[in-house]
XYZ file of C-alpha atoms in Angstrom:
341
model
C 0.204 0.227 0.094
C 1.348 3.904 -1.273
C 2.035 6.064 1.388
C -1.114 8.338 0.064
C -3.087 5.438 0.204
C -2.643 5.151 3.956
C -2.478 8.418 4.705
C -6.071 8.556 2.932
C -7.054 5.874 4.940
C -6.276 6.989 8.006
C -8.186 10.476 7.551
C -11.102 8.857 6.969
C -10.851 6.552 9.944
C -10.259 9.338 12.004
C -13.497 11.783 10.715
C -15.326 8.296 11.407
C -13.789 8.205 14.763
C -15.134 11.994 15.138
C -18.064 11.336 13.380
C -19.512 8.755 16.037
C -19.158 11.271 18.419
C -21.665 13.785 16.753
C -25.212 13.085 18.845
C -23.878 13.202 22.235
C -21.901 16.225 21.296
C -24.812 17.996 19.829
C -26.746 17.123 23.202
C -23.943 18.738 25.599
C -23.848 21.654 23.281
C -27.578 21.885 23.347
C -27.884 22.043 27.467
C -25.243 24.435 27.425
C -26.128 26.692 24.382
C -30.305 26.560 24.281
C -30.164 27.011 20.893
C -30.689 24.499 18.127
C -28.550 25.813 15.655
C -25.593 27.026 17.468
C -25.312 23.355 19.306
C -24.939 22.268 15.594
C -22.338 24.653 15.079
C -20.265 24.266 17.730
C -20.491 20.446 17.398
C -18.939 21.410 13.470
C -16.514 23.640 15.117
C -15.189 21.215 17.489
C -14.682 18.656 15.378
C -12.913 20.573 12.671
C -10.831 21.735 15.257
C -10.272 18.634 16.870
C -9.511 17.001 12.911
C -7.099 19.951 12.622
C -4.611 19.176 15.750
C -5.046 15.963 15.778
C -1.421 15.442 15.364
C -1.308 17.118 19.106
C -4.057 14.856 20.763
C -1.057 12.670 22.301
C -3.909 10.096 23.242
C -2.847 10.909 27.256
C -7.232 10.672 27.671
C -10.167 8.992 25.692
C -10.911 10.489 22.169
C -14.197 11.279 24.005
C -12.733 13.255 26.804
C -10.724 14.807 24.517
C -13.574 16.391 22.217
C -15.524 17.027 25.288
C -13.172 19.488 26.736
C -12.934 20.982 23.276
C -16.746 21.539 22.971
C -16.340 23.168 26.235
C -13.885 25.847 25.197
C -15.914 25.818 22.472
C -19.818 26.911 24.343
C -17.934 29.154 26.918
C -16.414 31.074 24.134
C -19.943 31.429 22.912
C -21.185 32.499 25.811
C -18.964 34.997 26.852
C -21.645 37.524 25.559
C -24.095 36.522 28.632
C -27.233 35.763 26.683
C -29.179 33.869 28.891
C -32.163 31.840 26.597
C -35.549 32.054 27.878
C -39.178 30.542 28.026
C -41.837 33.066 27.889
C -42.718 32.564 31.315
C -39.584 33.015 32.380
C -39.656 36.792 31.229
C -42.691 38.020 31.589
C -46.197 37.777 33.723
C -48.603 35.698 32.084
C -50.817 37.843 29.897
C -55.317 37.932 30.540
C -57.036 37.024 26.864
C -58.292 40.196 26.694
C -55.013 42.107 26.681
C -52.794 39.145 24.856
C -51.019 41.246 22.026
C -48.466 39.378 19.675
C -44.900 41.010 20.724
C -42.205 39.060 18.822
C -38.499 39.108 20.088
C -35.138 38.608 18.942
C -34.882 34.554 17.600
C -31.896 35.185 20.180
C -33.836 35.448 23.226
C -35.252 32.351 23.527
C -35.300 28.715 24.349
C -35.325 26.452 21.286
C -36.831 23.277 20.149
C -34.724 20.269 19.465
C -35.155 16.809 17.939
C -34.684 13.531 20.061
C -33.245 12.529 17.132
C -30.149 15.123 17.382
C -29.193 15.087 20.880
C -30.079 11.471 22.333
C -27.967 8.899 21.259
C -29.130 5.255 21.124
C -28.370 3.619 24.770
C -29.118 0.045 26.282
C -29.664 1.444 29.820
C -33.163 2.184 30.181
C -32.796 4.400 33.319
C -29.606 6.456 31.075
C -31.979 6.845 28.520
C -34.377 8.301 30.897
C -31.872 10.790 32.847
C -30.917 12.132 29.078
C -34.376 12.880 27.918
C -35.562 14.383 31.077
C -32.129 16.722 31.053
C -33.100 17.747 27.366
C -36.980 18.754 28.767
C -37.852 22.703 28.483
C -37.882 22.697 31.937
C -34.970 21.555 32.749
C -33.469 23.074 29.780
C -34.819 26.123 31.458
C -33.144 26.140 34.569
C -29.807 25.223 33.065
C -29.433 28.674 31.109
C -29.650 30.331 34.596
C -26.500 29.085 35.938
C -22.910 30.386 34.973
C -21.306 28.742 32.183
C -18.987 26.625 34.110
C -21.535 25.363 36.369
C -23.618 24.964 33.296
C -20.722 22.516 32.562
C -19.999 20.969 36.137
C -24.017 19.907 36.382
C -24.313 18.895 33.010
C -20.649 16.584 33.285
C -21.314 15.201 36.642
C -25.357 14.523 37.060
C -26.129 14.213 33.133
C -23.199 12.747 31.994
C -21.908 10.726 35.254
C -18.541 11.592 34.674
C -16.584 11.177 37.784
C -15.712 15.200 39.540
C -11.827 14.512 38.624
C -12.646 13.877 35.354
C -14.494 16.970 35.390
C -11.511 18.687 36.934
C -9.131 17.693 34.289
C -11.737 18.815 31.502
C -11.638 21.919 33.540
C -7.858 22.588 34.325
C -9.178 23.015 38.092
C -9.310 21.081 41.111
C -11.774 18.434 42.136
C -12.787 20.589 45.378
C -13.879 23.473 42.575
C -15.852 20.959 40.838
C -17.539 20.159 44.314
C -18.000 23.695 44.928
C -18.909 24.745 41.774
C -21.772 21.525 41.430
C -22.986 22.205 45.024
C -24.015 26.031 44.100
C -25.769 24.798 40.533
C -27.504 22.412 42.708
C -28.695 24.958 45.128
C -29.462 27.528 41.773
C -31.918 24.548 40.559
C -33.562 24.018 43.764
C -34.566 27.479 44.112
C -36.170 27.814 40.952
C -37.898 24.228 41.483
C -41.420 23.569 39.824
C -44.160 21.314 40.059
C -42.451 20.052 37.104
C -45.601 20.167 34.329
C -43.548 16.409 32.843
C -42.208 15.182 35.261
C -44.460 12.448 35.078
C -44.098 11.868 30.999
C -43.058 8.369 30.728
C -40.526 6.531 28.805
C -41.990 5.055 26.742
C -45.543 6.626 27.374
C -47.949 4.551 28.913
C -51.180 3.370 27.665
C -53.074 6.183 29.563
C -50.831 8.557 28.281
C -51.006 7.414 24.481
C -54.785 7.378 24.582
C -54.530 11.337 25.961
C -52.553 12.023 23.107
C -55.298 10.652 20.815
C -58.180 12.593 22.062
C -55.301 15.593 21.454
C -54.823 14.715 17.899
C -58.383 14.862 17.721
C -59.953 17.984 19.709
C -56.970 19.746 18.002
C -57.542 19.059 14.358
C -61.500 19.307 15.359
C -61.122 21.880 16.647
C -63.820 20.943 19.587
C -62.605 23.551 22.462
C -65.396 21.293 24.950
C -62.878 18.653 24.032
C -60.020 20.346 24.394
C -61.194 22.102 27.275
C -61.657 18.974 28.900
C -57.793 17.748 28.117
C -56.151 20.629 29.800
C -55.037 20.873 33.143
C -57.187 23.960 34.687
C -53.548 26.172 35.217
C -52.300 24.763 31.590
C -49.706 27.327 29.988
C -49.693 28.210 26.418
C -46.641 29.565 25.138
C -45.757 30.688 21.420
C -42.514 31.836 20.587
C -41.041 34.140 19.196
C -44.010 35.721 21.080
C -43.475 36.611 24.281
C -46.760 36.517 25.371
C -48.293 33.907 27.178
C -51.180 32.490 28.740
C -52.542 30.571 31.417
C -56.086 28.309 32.428
C -57.932 26.602 29.933
C -60.670 29.502 29.179
C -57.801 31.650 28.421
C -56.416 29.079 26.167
C -59.461 28.040 24.119
C -60.506 31.866 24.382
C -57.175 32.799 21.886
C -57.784 29.800 19.999
C -60.871 31.313 18.560
C -59.641 34.696 18.010
C -56.951 35.489 17.479
C -55.567 31.815 17.404
C -58.978 31.020 14.661
C -56.534 30.293 11.750
C -55.226 27.205 13.647
C -58.825 25.353 12.353
C -58.982 22.585 10.144
C -54.940 22.384 10.903
C -53.493 18.962 10.764
C -50.922 17.099 13.174
C -47.934 15.343 12.918
C -46.229 13.114 15.634
C -42.323 14.069 16.326
C -40.763 13.632 18.813
C -39.027 16.810 20.500
C -37.369 17.913 23.761
C -37.993 14.040 25.392
C -41.479 15.014 25.078
C -44.273 14.313 22.444
C -45.074 16.806 19.956
C -46.429 17.828 16.963
C -46.056 19.046 13.627
C -49.117 21.645 13.205
C -50.420 21.877 9.747
C -52.684 25.004 9.101
C -54.774 25.532 5.907
C -53.495 26.865 2.891
C -56.390 29.060 1.320
C -53.666 30.344 -1.940
C -52.697 26.849 -3.181
C -54.894 24.376 -1.223
C -53.115 21.581 0.744
C -51.673 22.731 4.108
C -48.523 25.082 5.159
C -46.446 24.373 8.088
C -47.455 26.722 10.982
C -45.728 25.315 14.231
C -43.597 22.631 15.847
C -45.551 21.786 19.767
C -44.228 20.620 22.379
C -46.886 18.946 24.759
C -46.069 18.729 28.515
C -48.324 16.269 30.718
C -49.128 15.120 34.097
C -51.943 12.938 36.333
C -54.146 12.706 32.763
C -53.743 16.616 31.990
C -51.859 18.448 29.324
C -49.850 20.729 31.633
C -48.324 22.713 28.982
C -48.148 22.766 25.407
C -45.744 25.395 23.440
C -45.891 26.150 19.725
C -42.563 27.619 18.078
C -43.358 29.552 14.726
C -40.709 29.536 12.783
C -41.559 27.314 10.461
C -39.180 27.659 8.089
C -35.780 26.938 10.925
C -37.642 24.159 12.821
C -39.082 21.692 9.764
C -36.355 21.184 7.997
C -34.666 20.804 11.418
C -37.161 18.007 12.258
C -36.641 17.010 8.206
C -40.630 18.030 7.500
C -42.078 18.776 4.350
C -42.868 22.246 3.534
C -46.480 21.292 2.449
C -49.211 18.734 2.653
C -51.479 17.827 0.111
C -54.739 17.544 0.775
C -56.261 13.841 1.441
C -59.036 12.891 -0.357
C -62.078 13.420 2.068
C -60.400 17.039 3.297
C -61.116 17.777 -0.705
C -64.648 16.500 -1.109
C -65.911 18.138 2.260
C -64.067 21.154 1.076
C -61.349 22.020 3.351
């Protein structure tokens, strides 16, 4: 074999070895940054840096540990601006329906949704898989954003990824005592922000009751049956719609919004998606100009005790639908055409 062929083989082998870590690194960077697209950019930067400096990698740690060190530095650099991504309820009080107004905020304001497949590696241990899903759910992600960047890294590495304190200390070039102190402070901050946990009761996989709840939700939403929808919503259910900062509480205001400002959603179709470790749907609403259905929102649902406690509509469809691999148009089904939908 010629030297050139051997060199090409080595490069291809390195590419394959690096690529194997993409999903878990994306999950790590997503938890750090709170942004789907920034996380993917950070991982791409990490892999490029690793590829370029591989000759300097002396094997003193595993390839995985080395990649996490690079990814951590990339994320910490990106977080120096101090921006904390949030949900609408992290920024303002709930708005009564009578005062509802759709006021958008810039994209960098918002905690962003993420397809499960891009951040949750396949693992055989059910307990490990459950922890991974819980750690990308919206409530936990929003709490992470309140931590200083290095505390955030320590908490994720220790509590989510189960690294030893000595491993985290080596990665961050600090002491074990410093890591333990940062972890204690991070835990205290999260405890102060602990909420009832709207999604705490979501099973993995969904149990029969939860599956039936989703089926009833699809029937109620696609039929735009507000009586049926009200029966599925917890009395304190929350509805958000980034990039708008408006958020609503309670089934009366939610269904009232859906029949007034949100009435254009009547006749929508829902396709199931897995997002942030939770059930969700891609919502397509009727397209009066070209027929069929046009993308409108990625919905993320939270549930507890047999009711929906939160549903969150992410409306920037030009960004979200390609990220989820979803079509940008649905044709009308034959029964829709016959009914004039």
